[in-house]
Coordinates of C-alpha atoms in Angstrom, one line a residue:
X291 CA 38.0 -1.0 21.6
X292 CA 34.4 -0.8 22.8
X293 CA 33.6 2.0 25.2
X294 CA 33.5 0.9 28.8
X295 CA 30.2 0.7 30.5
X296 CA 29.7 2.0 34.1
X297 CA 26.5 1.9 36.2
X298 CA 25.0 5.4 36.6
X299 CA 24.3 6.7 40.1
X300 CA 20.6 6.2 39.6
X301 CA 20.9 2.6 38.4
X302 CA 23.3 1.7 41.2
X303 CA 21.0 3.3 43.8
X304 CA 18.2 1.0 42.6
X305 CA 20.4 -2.1 42.5
X306 CA 22.6 -1.8 45.6
X307 CA 20.0 -2.2 48.4
X308 CA 19.0 -5.6 47.0
X309 CA 22.5 -7.1 46.8
X310 CA 23.7 -9.7 49.3
X311 CA 25.8 -8.3 52.1
X312 CA 27.9 -9.8 54.9
X313 CA 29.0 -12.8 52.9
X314 CA 31.7 -15.0 54.5
X315 CA 35.1 -15.5 52.9
X316 CA 37.7 -13.0 51.5
X317 CA 37.3 -9.3 51.7
X318 CA 34.5 -8.2 49.3
X319 CA 35.5 -6.3 46.1
X320 CA 33.7 -3.2 44.8
X321 CA 30.3 -4.5 43.8
X322 CA 29.6 -1.5 41.5
X323 CA 32.9 -2.1 39.5
X324 CA 32.3 -5.9 39.2
X325 CA 28.6 -5.5 38.1
X326 CA 29.7 -2.8 35.6
X327 CA 32.2 -5.3 34.2
X328 CA 29.6 -8.0 33.9
X329 CA 27.2 -5.6 32.1
X330 CA 30.1 -4.6 29.8
X331 CA 30.7 -8.2 28.7
X332 CA 26.9 -8.8 28.2
X333 CA 26.8 -5.7 26.1
X334 CA 29.7 -6.2 23.8
X335 CA 29.7 -10.0 23.8
X336 CA 33.4 -10.5 24.4
X337 CA 34.9 -13.5 26.2
X338 CA 35.2 -13.2 29.9
X339 CA 38.9 -13.4 29.8
X340 CA 38.9 -10.3 27.5
X341 CA 37.2 -8.2 30.1
X342 CA 39.0 -4.8 30.3
X343 CA 41.4 -4.5 33.2
X344 CA 39.6 -1.4 34.4
X345 CA 37.0 -3.7 36.0
X346 CA 39.5 -5.8 37.9
X347 CA 40.5 -9.4 37.4
X348 CA 38.4 -11.2 34.7
X349 CA 38.2 -14.3 37.0
X350 CA 36.5 -12.2 39.7
X351 CA 34.0 -10.8 37.1
X352 CA 33.2 -14.3 35.7
X353 CA 33.0 -16.0 39.1
X354 CA 30.6 -13.4 40.5
X355 CA 28.3 -13.7 37.4
X356 CA 28.4 -17.5 37.3
X357 CA 28.0 -18.2 41.1
X358 CA 25.2 -15.7 41.6
X359 CA 23.5 -17.0 38.4
X360 CA 23.4 -20.5 39.8
X361 CA 22.3 -19.3 43.2
X362 CA 19.5 -17.3 41.5
X363 CA 20.7 -14.0 42.9
X364 CA 20.4 -12.0 39.7
X365 CA 16.9 -13.4 39.1
X366 CA 15.8 -12.4 42.6
X367 CA 17.4 -9.0 42.1
X368 CA 15.2 -8.5 39.1
X369 CA 12.1 -9.7 40.9
X370 CA 12.7 -7.4 43.8
X371 CA 13.2 -4.3 41.6
X372 CA 10.2 -5.2 39.4
X373 CA 8.1 -5.5 42.5
X374 CA 8.8 -1.9 43.5
X375 CA 6.7 -0.6 40.6
X376 CA 3.0 0.0 40.7
X377 CA 0.6 -2.8 39.7
X378 CA -0.1 -2.1 36.0
X379 CA -3.6 -2.1 34.5
X380 CA -2.3 -3.7 31.4
X381 CA 0.2 -6.5 30.7
X382 CA 1.7 -7.5 27.3
X383 CA 2.7 -11.0 26.5
X384 CA 5.1 -12.1 23.7
X385 CA 8.0 -14.3 22.8
X386 CA 11.2 -13.9 20.8
X387 CA 13.7 -16.4 19.4
X388 CA 17.3 -16.5 20.5
X389 CA 20.0 -18.2 18.5
X390 CA 22.6 -20.2 20.3
X391 CA 26.3 -19.5 19.7
X392 CA 28.5 -22.6 19.0
X393 CA 30.0 -22.2 22.5
X394 CA 26.6 -22.8 24.0
X395 CA 26.6 -26.4 22.8
X396 CA 27.6 -29.2 25.2
X397 CA 31.0 -31.0 25.2
X398 CA 31.7 -34.4 23.6
X399 CA 30.4 -37.6 25.2
X400 CA 29.3 -38.5 28.7
X401 CA 26.2 -37.8 30.7
X402 CA 27.5 -34.3 31.8
X403 CA 27.9 -33.3 28.1
X404 CA 24.5 -34.6 27.3
X405 CA 23.0 -32.5 30.1
X406 CA 24.8 -29.4 28.8
X407 CA 23.7 -30.1 25.2
X408 CA 20.1 -30.5 26.3
X409 CA 20.2 -27.2 28.1
X410 CA 22.3 -25.2 25.8
X411 CA 22.3 -26.4 22.2
X412 CA 20.0 -25.1 19.5
X413 CA 17.9 -22.0 19.4
X414 CA 15.8 -20.9 22.3
X415 CA 12.8 -18.7 22.9
X416 CA 12.4 -16.0 25.6
X417 CA 8.8 -15.6 26.8
X418 CA 8.1 -12.3 28.5
X419 CA 5.4 -10.3 30.3
X420 CA 5.8 -6.6 30.2
X421 CA 3.8 -3.8 31.9
X422 CA 2.1 -0.8 30.2
X423 CA 5.4 1.1 30.1
X424 CA 7.4 -1.7 28.4
X425 CA 9.1 -2.9 31.6
X426 CA 9.5 -6.6 32.0
X427 CA 7.8 -8.3 35.0
X428 CA 8.4 -12.0 34.3
X429 CA 10.6 -14.1 32.0
X430 CA 10.8 -17.8 30.9
X431 CA 13.1 -19.6 28.6
X432 CA 12.1 -22.7 26.5
X433 CA 13.3 -24.5 23.4
X434 CA 12.3 -22.8 20.2
X435 CA 9.8 -25.5 19.2
X436 CA 7.6 -24.9 22.3
X437 CA 4.4 -23.0 21.3
X438 CA 4.1 -19.5 22.7
X439 CA 0.7 -20.3 24.3
X440 CA 2.2 -23.0 26.6
X441 CA 4.0 -20.4 28.7
X442 CA 1.1 -17.9 29.0
X443 CA -0.5 -19.3 32.2
X444 CA 2.9 -20.0 34.0
X445 CA 3.9 -16.4 33.5
X446 CA 0.5 -14.9 34.4
X447 CA 0.3 -17.0 37.5
X448 CA 3.6 -15.5 38.7
X449 CA 2.4 -11.9 38.8
X450 CA -0.5 -9.8 40.0
X451 CA -3.2 -10.1 37.3
X452 CA -3.9 -6.9 35.3
X453 CA -7.3 -5.6 34.0
X454 CA -6.2 -6.3 30.4
X455 CA -3.8 -8.7 28.6
X456 CA -2.5 -7.7 25.2
X457 CA -1.0 -10.4 23.0
X458 CA -0.8 -11.4 19.3
X459 CA -2.6 -14.2 17.4
X460 CA -0.2 -16.9 18.8
X461 CA -2.1 -16.7 22.0
X462 CA -5.6 -17.1 20.5
X463 CA -6.6 -20.2 22.3
X464 CA -10.0 -20.8 23.8
X465 CA -8.5 -22.2 27.0
X466 CA -6.6 -19.0 27.6
X467 CA -9.6 -16.8 26.8
X468 CA -11.7 -18.8 29.2
X469 CA -9.1 -18.5 32.0
X470 CA -8.8 -14.8 31.5
X471 CA -12.5 -14.4 31.5
X472 CA -12.8 -16.4 34.8
X473 CA -10.2 -14.0 36.3
X474 CA -11.9 -10.9 35.0
X475 CA -9.1 -10.0 32.6
X476 CA -9.9 -8.4 29.3
X477 CA -8.3 -10.4 26.4
X478 CA -7.1 -8.0 23.7
X479 CA -6.0 -10.8 21.4
X480 CA -6.8 -10.9 17.6
X481 CA -8.4 -14.0 16.3
X482 CA -6.7 -16.4 13.9
X483 CA -8.0 -16.9 10.4
X484 CA -9.3 -20.3 11.4
X485 CA -12.0 -19.0 13.7
X486 CA -15.4 -19.0 12.1
X487 CA -16.6 -16.2 14.3
X488 CA -13.7 -13.9 15.2
X489 CA -13.5 -12.3 18.7
X490 CA -13.8 -8.6 18.8
X491 CA -10.9 -6.7 20.4
X492 CA -9.9 -3.1 20.9
X493 CA -7.6 -2.1 18.0
X494 CA -6.6 1.1 19.9
X495 CA -5.4 -1.0 22.9
X496 CA -3.7 -3.6 20.6
X497 CA -1.5 -0.9 19.2
X498 CA 0.2 -0.6 22.6
X499 CA 1.7 -4.0 22.1
X500 CA 4.6 -2.3 20.4
X501 CA 5.9 -1.6 23.9
X502 CA 7.0 -5.2 24.4
X503 CA 8.4 -5.4 20.9
X504 CA 10.5 -2.4 21.6
X505 CA 11.6 -4.1 24.9
X506 CA 12.9 -7.1 23.0
X507 CA 14.8 -4.7 20.7
X508 CA 16.4 -3.0 23.7
X509 CA 17.4 -6.3 25.3
X510 CA 18.9 -7.6 22.1
X511 CA 21.1 -4.6 21.8
X512 CA 23.2 -6.6 24.3
X513 CA 25.1 -9.2 22.3
X514 CA 25.0 -11.9 25.0
X515 CA 21.2 -11.6 25.1
X516 CA 20.7 -11.5 21.3
X517 CA 22.9 -14.6 21.0
X518 CA 23.1 -17.1 23.7
X519 CA 26.6 -18.0 24.7
X520 CA 25.8 -19.7 28.0
X521 CA 25.3 -23.5 28.2
X522 CA 23.0 -23.3 31.2
X523 CA 19.6 -21.7 31.1
X524 CA 20.0 -20.2 34.5
X525 CA 23.1 -18.3 33.3
X526 CA 21.3 -16.9 30.2
X527 CA 18.2 -15.9 32.3
X528 CA 20.5 -14.2 34.7
X529 CA 21.9 -12.0 31.8
X530 CA 18.3 -11.1 30.8
X531 CA 17.4 -10.3 34.4
X532 CA 20.5 -8.1 35.1
X533 CA 20.2 -6.2 31.8
X534 CA 16.5 -5.7 32.4
X535 CA 17.3 -4.1 35.8
X536 CA 19.5 -1.5 34.1
X537 CA 17.7 -0.7 30.9
X538 CA 14.0 -0.9 32.0
X539 CA 13.9 -0.4 35.7
X540 CA 16.6 2.3 36.3

């Protein structure tokens, strides 16, 4: 049996002030226990009904995760915690493929099944902006056949712009370079082999791109992040957001 996961005092102290309080309905259960249970499932990749009893009823664990995912609470929690950090001088941009588990595919027949399949089936790609300490500041999820460059501007427009952007050759597009130049952001992006006159870039600064690669490695140590089990994109992004709050912003 996998070792149980429990939020540390430090991680809980960062998360607790940003949780919803005073919700109507039944008496509220222990938030720390429930969120620890959610994180345990995300880590080991078990079914929700197999959640260890130490965390309480598995229905409570799943319902909290699912309802708050669809209300955007986990994503807002991540945004609030990420906003507490200093404005970085550098940001790193990258994307990583995520394979979908068979349970992420939609059901058979009907418009509801087609909507689920469109959102959940097939591989997907996480696009991420990380700061100069390898901490995520913005995420997006797209189908795997979407080019990395298409999500560069949406992610950059969602954050305070840095002095330098570090990215790999997939982001070597003249449109992005022009946009960065117009916003006084230094583009540390290697040129593709198709460029007749390659752009110069700082190789020393480019080595720091390993921070975001290591971030993806840490995220994918959680099985439900490495493999997508959820049919809805908002549920999967909620997992990425919650895990990020604990492993990167604690």
